[in-house]
JSON list of C-alpha atoms and ligand atoms in Angstrom, two decimals:
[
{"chain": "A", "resi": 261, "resn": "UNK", "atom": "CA", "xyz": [33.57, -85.70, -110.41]},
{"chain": "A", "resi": 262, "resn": "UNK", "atom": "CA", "xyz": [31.98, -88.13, -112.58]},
{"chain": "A", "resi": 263, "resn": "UNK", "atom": "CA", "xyz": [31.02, -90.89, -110.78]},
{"chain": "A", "resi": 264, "resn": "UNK", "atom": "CA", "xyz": [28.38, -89.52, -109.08]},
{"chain": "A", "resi": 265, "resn": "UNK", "atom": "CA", "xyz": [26.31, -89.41, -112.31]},
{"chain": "A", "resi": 266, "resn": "UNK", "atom": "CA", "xyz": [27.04, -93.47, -112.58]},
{"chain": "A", "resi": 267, "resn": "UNK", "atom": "CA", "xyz": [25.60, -93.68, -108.96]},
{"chain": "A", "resi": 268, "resn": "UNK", "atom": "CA", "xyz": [22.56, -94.69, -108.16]},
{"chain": "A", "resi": 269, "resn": "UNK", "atom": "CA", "xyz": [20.18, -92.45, -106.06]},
{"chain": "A", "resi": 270, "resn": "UNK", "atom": "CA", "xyz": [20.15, -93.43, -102.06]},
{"chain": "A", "resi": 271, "resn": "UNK", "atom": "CA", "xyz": [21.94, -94.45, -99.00]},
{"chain": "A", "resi": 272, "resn": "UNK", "atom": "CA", "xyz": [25.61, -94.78, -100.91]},
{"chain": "A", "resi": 273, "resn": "UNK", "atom": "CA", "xyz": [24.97, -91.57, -103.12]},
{"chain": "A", "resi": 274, "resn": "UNK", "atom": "CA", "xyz": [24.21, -90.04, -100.17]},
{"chain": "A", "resi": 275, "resn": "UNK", "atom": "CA", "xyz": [27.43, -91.07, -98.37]},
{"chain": "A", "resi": 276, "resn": "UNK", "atom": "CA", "xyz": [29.28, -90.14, -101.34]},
{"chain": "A", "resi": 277, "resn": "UNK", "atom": "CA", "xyz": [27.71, -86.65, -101.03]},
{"chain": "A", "resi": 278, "resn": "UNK", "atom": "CA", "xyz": [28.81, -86.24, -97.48]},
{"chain": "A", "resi": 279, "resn": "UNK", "atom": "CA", "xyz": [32.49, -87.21, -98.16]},
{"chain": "A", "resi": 280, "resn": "UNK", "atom": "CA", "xyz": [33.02, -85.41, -100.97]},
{"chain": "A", "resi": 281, "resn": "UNK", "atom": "CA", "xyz": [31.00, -82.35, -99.15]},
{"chain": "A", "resi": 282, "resn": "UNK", "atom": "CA", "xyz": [33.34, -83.21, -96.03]},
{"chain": "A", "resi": 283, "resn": "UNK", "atom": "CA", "xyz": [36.72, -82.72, -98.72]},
{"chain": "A", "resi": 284, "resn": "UNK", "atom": "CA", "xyz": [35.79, -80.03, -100.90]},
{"chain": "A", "resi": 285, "resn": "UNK", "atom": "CA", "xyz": [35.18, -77.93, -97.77]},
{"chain": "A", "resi": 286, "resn": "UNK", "atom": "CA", "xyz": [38.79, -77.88, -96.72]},
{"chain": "A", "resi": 287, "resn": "UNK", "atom": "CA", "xyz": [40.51, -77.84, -99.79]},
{"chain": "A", "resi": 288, "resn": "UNK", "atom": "CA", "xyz": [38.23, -74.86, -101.03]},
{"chain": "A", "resi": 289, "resn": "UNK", "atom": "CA", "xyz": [41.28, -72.10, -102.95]},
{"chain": "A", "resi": 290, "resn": "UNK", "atom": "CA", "xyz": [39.51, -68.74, -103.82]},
{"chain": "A", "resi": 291, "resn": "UNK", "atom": "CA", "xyz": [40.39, -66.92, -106.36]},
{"chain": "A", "resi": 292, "resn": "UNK", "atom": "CA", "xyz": [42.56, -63.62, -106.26]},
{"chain": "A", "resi": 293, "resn": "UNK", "atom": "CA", "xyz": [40.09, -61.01, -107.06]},
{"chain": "A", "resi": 294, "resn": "UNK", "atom": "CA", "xyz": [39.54, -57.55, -105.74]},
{"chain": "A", "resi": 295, "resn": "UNK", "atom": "CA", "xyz": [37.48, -54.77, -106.84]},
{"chain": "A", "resi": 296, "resn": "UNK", "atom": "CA", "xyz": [37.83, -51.95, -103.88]},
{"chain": "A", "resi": 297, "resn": "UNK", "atom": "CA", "xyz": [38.40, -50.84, -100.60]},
{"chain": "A", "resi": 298, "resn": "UNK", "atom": "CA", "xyz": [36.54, -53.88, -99.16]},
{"chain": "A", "resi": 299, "resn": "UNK", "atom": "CA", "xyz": [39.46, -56.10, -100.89]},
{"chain": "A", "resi": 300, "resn": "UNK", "atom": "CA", "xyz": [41.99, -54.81, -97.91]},
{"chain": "A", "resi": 301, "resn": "UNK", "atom": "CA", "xyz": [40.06, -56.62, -95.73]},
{"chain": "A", "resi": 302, "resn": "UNK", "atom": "CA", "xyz": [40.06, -59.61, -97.41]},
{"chain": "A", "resi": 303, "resn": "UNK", "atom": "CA", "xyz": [43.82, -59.68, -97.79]},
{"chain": "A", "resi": 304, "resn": "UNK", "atom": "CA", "xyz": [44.24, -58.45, -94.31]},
{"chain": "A", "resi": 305, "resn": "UNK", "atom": "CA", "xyz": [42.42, -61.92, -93.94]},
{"chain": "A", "resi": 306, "resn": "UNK", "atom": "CA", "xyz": [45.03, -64.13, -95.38]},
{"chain": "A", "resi": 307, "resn": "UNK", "atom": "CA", "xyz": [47.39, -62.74, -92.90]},
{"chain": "A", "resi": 308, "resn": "UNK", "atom": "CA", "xyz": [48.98, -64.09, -90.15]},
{"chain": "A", "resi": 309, "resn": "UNK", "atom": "CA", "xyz": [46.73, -62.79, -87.50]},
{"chain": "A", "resi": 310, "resn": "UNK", "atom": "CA", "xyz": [43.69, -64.15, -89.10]},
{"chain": "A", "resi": 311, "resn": "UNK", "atom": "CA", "xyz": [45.48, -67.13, -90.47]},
{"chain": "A", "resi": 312, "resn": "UNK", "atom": "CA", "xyz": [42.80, -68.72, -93.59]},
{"chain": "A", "resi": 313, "resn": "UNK", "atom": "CA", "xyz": [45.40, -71.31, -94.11]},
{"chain": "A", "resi": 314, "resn": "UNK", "atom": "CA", "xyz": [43.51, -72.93, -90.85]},
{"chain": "A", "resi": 315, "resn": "UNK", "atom": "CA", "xyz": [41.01, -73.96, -93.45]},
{"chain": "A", "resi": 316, "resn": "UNK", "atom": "CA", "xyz": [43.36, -74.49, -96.49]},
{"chain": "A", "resi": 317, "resn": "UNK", "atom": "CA", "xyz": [42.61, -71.72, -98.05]},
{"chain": "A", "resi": 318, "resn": "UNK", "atom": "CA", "xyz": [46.16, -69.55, -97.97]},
{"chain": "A", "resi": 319, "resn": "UNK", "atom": "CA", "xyz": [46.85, -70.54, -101.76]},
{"chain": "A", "resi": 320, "resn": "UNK", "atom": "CA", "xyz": [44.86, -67.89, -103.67]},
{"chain": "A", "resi": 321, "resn": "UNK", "atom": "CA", "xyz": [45.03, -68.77, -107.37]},
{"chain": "A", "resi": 322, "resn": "UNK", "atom": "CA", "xyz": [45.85, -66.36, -110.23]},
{"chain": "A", "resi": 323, "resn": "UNK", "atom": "CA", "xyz": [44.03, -68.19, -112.74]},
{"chain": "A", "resi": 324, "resn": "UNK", "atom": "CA", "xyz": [40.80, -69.13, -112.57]},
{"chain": "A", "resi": 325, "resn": "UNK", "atom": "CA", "xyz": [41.09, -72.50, -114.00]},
{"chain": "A", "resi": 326, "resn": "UNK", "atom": "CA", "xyz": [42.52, -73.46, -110.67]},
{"chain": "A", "resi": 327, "resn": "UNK", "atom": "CA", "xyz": [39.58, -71.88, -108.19]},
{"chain": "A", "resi": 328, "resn": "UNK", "atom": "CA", "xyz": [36.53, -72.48, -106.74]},
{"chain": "A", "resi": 329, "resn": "UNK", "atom": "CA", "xyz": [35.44, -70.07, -105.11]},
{"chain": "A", "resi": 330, "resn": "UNK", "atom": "CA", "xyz": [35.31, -66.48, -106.00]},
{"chain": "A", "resi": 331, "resn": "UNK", "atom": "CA", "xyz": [35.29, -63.65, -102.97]},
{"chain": "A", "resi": 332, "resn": "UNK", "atom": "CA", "xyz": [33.65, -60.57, -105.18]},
{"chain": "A", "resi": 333, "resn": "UNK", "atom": "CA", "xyz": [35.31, -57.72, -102.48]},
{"chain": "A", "resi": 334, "resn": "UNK", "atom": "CA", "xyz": [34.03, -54.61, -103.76]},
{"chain": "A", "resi": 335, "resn": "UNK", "atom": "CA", "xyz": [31.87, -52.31, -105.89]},
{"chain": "A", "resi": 336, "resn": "UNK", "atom": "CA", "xyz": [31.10, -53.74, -109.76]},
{"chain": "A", "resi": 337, "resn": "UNK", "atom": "CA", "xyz": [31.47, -51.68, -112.43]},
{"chain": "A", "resi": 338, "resn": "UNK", "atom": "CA", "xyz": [29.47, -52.14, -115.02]},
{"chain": "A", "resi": 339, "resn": "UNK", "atom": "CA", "xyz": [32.65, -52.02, -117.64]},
{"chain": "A", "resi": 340, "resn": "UNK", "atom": "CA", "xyz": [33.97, -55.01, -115.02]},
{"chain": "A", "resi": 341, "resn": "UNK", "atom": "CA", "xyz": [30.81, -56.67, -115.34]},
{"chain": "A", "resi": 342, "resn": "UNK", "atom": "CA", "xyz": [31.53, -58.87, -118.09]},
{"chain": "A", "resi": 343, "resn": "UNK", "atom": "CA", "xyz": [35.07, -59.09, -117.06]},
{"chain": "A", "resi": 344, "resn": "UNK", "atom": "CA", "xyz": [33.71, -60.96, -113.85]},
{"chain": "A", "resi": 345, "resn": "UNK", "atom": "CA", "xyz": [31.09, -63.39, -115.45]},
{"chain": "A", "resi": 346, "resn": "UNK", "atom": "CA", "xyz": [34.15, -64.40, -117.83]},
{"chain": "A", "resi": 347, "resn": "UNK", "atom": "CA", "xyz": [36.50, -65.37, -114.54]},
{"chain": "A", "resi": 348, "resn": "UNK", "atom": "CA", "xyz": [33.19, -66.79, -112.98]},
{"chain": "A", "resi": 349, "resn": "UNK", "atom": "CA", "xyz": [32.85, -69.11, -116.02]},
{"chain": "A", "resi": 350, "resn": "UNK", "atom": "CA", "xyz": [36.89, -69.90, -116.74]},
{"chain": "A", "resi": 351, "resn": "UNK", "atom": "CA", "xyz": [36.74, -71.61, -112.82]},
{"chain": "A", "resi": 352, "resn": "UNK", "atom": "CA", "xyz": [35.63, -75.66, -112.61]},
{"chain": "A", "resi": 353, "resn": "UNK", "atom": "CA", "xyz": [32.57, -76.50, -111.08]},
{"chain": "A", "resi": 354, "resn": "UNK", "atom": "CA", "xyz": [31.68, -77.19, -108.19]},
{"chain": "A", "resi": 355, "resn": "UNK", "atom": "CA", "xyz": [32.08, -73.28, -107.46]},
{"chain": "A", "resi": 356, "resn": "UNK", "atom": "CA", "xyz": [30.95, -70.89, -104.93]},
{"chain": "A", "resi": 357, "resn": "UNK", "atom": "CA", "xyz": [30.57, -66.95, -104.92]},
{"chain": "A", "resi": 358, "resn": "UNK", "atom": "CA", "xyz": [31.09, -64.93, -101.46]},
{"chain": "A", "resi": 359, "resn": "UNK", "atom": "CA", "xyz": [29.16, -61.64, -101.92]},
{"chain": "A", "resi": 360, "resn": "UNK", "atom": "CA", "xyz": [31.81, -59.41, -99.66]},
{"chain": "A", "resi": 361, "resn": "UNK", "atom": "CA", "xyz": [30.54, -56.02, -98.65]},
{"chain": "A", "resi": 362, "resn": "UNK", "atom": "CA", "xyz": [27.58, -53.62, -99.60]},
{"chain": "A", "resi": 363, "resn": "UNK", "atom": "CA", "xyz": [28.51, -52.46, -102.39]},
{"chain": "A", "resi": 364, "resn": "UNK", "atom": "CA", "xyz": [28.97, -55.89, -104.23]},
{"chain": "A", "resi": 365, "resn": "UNK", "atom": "CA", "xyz": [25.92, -57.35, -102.64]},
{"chain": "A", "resi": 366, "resn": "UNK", "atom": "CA", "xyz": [23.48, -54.33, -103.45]},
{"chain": "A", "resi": 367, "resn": "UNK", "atom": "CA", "xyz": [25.80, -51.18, -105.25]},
{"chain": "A", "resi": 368, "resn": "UNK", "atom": "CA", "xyz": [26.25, -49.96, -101.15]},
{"chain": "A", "resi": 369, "resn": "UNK", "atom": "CA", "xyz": [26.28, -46.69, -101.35]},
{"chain": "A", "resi": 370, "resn": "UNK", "atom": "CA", "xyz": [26.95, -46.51, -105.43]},
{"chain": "A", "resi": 371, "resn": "UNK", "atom": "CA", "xyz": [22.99, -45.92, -106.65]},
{"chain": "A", "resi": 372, "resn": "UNK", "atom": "CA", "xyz": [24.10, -44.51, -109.98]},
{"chain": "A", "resi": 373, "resn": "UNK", "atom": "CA", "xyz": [24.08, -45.82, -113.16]},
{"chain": "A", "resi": 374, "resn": "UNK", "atom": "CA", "xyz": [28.26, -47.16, -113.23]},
{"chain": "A", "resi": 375, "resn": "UNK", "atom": "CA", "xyz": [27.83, -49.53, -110.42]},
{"chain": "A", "resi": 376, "resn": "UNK", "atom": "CA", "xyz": [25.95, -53.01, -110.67]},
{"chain": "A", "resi": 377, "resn": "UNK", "atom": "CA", "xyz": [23.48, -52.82, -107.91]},
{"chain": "A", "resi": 378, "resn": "UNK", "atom": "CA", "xyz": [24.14, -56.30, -106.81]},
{"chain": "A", "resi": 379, "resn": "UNK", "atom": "CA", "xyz": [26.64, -58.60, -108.40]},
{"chain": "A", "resi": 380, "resn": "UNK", "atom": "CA", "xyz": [24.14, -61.29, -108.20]},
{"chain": "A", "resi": 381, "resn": "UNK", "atom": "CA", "xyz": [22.92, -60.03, -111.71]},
{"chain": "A", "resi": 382, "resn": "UNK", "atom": "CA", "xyz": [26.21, -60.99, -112.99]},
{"chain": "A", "resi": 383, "resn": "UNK", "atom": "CA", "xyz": [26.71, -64.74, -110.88]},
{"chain": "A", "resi": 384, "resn": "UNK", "atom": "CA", "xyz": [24.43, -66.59, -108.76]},
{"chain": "A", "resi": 385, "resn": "UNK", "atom": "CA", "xyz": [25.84, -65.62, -105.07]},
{"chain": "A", "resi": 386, "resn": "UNK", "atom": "CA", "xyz": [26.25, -68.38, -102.25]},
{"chain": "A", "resi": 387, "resn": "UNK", "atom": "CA", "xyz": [26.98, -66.46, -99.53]},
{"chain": "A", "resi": 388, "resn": "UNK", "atom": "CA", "xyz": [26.11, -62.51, -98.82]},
{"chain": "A", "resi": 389, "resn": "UNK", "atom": "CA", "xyz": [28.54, -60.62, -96.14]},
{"chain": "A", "resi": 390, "resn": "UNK", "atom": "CA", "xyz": [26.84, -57.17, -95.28]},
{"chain": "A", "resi": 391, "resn": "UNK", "atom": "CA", "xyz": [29.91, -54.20, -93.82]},
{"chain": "A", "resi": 392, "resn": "UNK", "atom": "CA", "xyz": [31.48, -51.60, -95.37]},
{"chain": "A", "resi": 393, "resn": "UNK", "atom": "CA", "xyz": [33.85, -52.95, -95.04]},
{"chain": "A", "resi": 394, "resn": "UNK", "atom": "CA", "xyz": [33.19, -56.06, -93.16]},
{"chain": "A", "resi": 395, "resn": "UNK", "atom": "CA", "xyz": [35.75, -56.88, -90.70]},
{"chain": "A", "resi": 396, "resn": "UNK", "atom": "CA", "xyz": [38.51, -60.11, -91.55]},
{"chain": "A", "resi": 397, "resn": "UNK", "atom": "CA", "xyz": [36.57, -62.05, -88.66]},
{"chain": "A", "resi": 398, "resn": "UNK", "atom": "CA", "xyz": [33.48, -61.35, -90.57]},
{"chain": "A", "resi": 399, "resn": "UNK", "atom": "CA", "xyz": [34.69, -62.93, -93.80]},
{"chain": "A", "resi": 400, "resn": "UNK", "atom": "CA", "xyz": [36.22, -66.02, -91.63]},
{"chain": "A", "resi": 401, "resn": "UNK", "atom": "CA", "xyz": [32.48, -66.41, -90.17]},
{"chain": "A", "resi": 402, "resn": "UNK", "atom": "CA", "xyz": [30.75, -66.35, -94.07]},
{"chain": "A", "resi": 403, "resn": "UNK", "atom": "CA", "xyz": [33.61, -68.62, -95.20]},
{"chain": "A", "resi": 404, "resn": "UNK", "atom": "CA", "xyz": [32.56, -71.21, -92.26]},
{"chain": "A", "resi": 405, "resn": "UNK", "atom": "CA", "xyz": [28.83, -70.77, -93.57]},
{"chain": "A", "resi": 406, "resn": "UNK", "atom": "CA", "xyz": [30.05, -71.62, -96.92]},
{"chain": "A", "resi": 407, "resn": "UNK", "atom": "CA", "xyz": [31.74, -74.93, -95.58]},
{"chain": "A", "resi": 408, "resn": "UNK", "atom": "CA", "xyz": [28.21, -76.02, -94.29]},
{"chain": "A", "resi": 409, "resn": "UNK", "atom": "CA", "xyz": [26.90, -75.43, -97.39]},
{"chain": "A", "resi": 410, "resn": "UNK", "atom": "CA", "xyz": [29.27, -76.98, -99.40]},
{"chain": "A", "resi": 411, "resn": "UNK", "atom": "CA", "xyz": [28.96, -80.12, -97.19]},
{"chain": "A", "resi": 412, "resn": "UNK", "atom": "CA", "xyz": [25.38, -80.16, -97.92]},
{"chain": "A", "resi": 413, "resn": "UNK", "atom": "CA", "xyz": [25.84, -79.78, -101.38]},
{"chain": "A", "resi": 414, "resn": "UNK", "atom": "CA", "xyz": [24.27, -81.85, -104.02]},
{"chain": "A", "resi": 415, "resn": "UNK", "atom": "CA", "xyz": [26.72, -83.42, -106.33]},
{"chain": "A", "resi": 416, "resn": "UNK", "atom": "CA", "xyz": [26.68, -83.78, -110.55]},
{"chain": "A", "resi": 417, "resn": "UNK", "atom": "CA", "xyz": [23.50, -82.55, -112.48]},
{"chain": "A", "resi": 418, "resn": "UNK", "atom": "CA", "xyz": [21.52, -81.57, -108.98]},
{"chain": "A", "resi": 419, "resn": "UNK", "atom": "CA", "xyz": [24.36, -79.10, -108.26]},
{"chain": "A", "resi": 420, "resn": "UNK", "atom": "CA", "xyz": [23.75, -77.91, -111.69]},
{"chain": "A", "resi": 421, "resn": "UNK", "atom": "CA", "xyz": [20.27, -77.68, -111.35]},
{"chain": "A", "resi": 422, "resn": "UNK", "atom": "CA", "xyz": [20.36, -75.76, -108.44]},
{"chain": "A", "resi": 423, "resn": "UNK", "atom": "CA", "xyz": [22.70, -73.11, -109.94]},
{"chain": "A", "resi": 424, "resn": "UNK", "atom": "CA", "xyz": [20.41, -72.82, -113.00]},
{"chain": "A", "resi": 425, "resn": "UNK", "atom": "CA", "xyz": [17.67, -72.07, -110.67]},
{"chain": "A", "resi": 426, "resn": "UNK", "atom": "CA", "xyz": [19.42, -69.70, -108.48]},
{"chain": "A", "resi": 427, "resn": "UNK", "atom": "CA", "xyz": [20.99, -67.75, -111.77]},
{"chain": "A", "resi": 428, "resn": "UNK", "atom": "CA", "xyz": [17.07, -67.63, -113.00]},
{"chain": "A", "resi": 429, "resn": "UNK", "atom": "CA", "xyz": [15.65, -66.38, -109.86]},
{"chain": "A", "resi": 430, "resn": "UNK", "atom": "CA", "xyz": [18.65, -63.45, -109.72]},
{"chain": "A", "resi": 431, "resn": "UNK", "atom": "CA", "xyz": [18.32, -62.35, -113.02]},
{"chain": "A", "resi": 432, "resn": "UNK", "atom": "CA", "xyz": [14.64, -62.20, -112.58]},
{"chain": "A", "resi": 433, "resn": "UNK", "atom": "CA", "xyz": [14.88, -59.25, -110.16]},
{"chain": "A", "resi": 434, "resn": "UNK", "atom": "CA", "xyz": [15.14, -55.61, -111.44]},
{"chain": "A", "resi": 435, "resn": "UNK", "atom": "CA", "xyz": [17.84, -53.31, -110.46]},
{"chain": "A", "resi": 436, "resn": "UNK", "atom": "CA", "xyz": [17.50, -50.98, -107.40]},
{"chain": "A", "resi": 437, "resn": "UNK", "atom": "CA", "xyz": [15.93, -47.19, -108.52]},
{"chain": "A", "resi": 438, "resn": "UNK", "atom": "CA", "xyz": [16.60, -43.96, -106.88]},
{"chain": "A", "resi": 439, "resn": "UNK", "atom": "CA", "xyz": [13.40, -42.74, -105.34]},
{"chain": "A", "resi": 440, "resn": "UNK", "atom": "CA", "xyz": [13.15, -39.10, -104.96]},
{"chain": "B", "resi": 605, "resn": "SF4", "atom": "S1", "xyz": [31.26, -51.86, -99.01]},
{"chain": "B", "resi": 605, "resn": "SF4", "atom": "FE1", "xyz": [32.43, -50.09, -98.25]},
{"chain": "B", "resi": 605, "resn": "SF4", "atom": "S2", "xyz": [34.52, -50.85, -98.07]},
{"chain": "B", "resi": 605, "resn": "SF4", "atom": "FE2", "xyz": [33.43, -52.28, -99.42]},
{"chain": "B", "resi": 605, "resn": "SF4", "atom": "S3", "xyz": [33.78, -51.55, -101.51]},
{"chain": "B", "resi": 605, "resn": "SF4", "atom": "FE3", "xyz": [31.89, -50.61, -100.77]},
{"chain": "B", "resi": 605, "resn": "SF4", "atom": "S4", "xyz": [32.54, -48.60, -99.95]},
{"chain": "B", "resi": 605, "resn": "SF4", "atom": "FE4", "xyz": [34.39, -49.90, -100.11]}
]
């Protein structure tokens, strides 16, 4: 959007917030991206039984100039690393990471040097789903988190500011050792 920016600050931004907050949260389309075994669950998710088209989400994109919001299901490599950040920055803002599993949220069960020990070194995470693998209903219950967020998100250069801050914080932290 750009006419937030032209806005000013107070009562009508902040009704503009809400509505946009209200219509970004149902029209969110993820992106289709999986890394592992967690990423069966997340297509077993799209399926009828589980039905994410409830929330207008059935239309996965294959390019990710056409997503906003990436579901990181799996272990990180570190060769995918920069393979990831790349998709991360090809999508349109406003955008929002789901952290699916333990693996991608921490390395899981991966301490070794080949696995990112948290894919929040790589992109600044909204949402982090614990499991190995977490369950469909799981990732339905994190994607309804998300919409609250997203309806409480701040629009234009506060959005921005927030990621900035978030991306600062996460790369500030070391990754995990192997204690012995
Ligand atoms: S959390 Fe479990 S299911 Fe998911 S990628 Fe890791 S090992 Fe596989």
């Amino acid at each position: 959007m750009g006419l937030e920016e032209k806005l000013p600050s107070g009562v009508l931004l902040t009704s503009v917030e809400k509505l946009a907050g209200w219509a970004r949260a149902r029209s969110v389309w993820p992106a289709t991206f999986g890394l592992a075994c967690c990423a069966i669950e997340l297509f077993q998710t799209g399926s009828p039984k589980h039905d994410l088209a409830r929330f207008g989400m059935e239309i996965a994109r294959n390019t990710p100039r056409q997503a906003d919001l990436m579901i990181v299901a799996g272990r990180v490599s570190q060769k995918m690393a920069p393979v990831l950040r790349q998709i991360y920055d090809q999508m349109p803002g406003p955008k929002w990471v789901i952290s699916m599993g333990a693996c991608a949220s921490s390395g899981g069960m991966f301490n070794n040097y080949a696995i990112v020990q948290g894919v929040d070194h790589i992109v600044p995470v909204d949402i982090y789903l614990p499991g190995c693998p977490p369950r469909p209903e799981m990732l339905l219950d994190s994607v309804l988190k998300l919409h609250d967020k997203i309806m409480n998100t701040k629009l234009g250069k506060d959005r921005e500011r927030q990621i900035a801050d978030l991306e600062q914080a996460k790369l500030g932290i070391g990754p995990l050792r192997m204690t012995v």
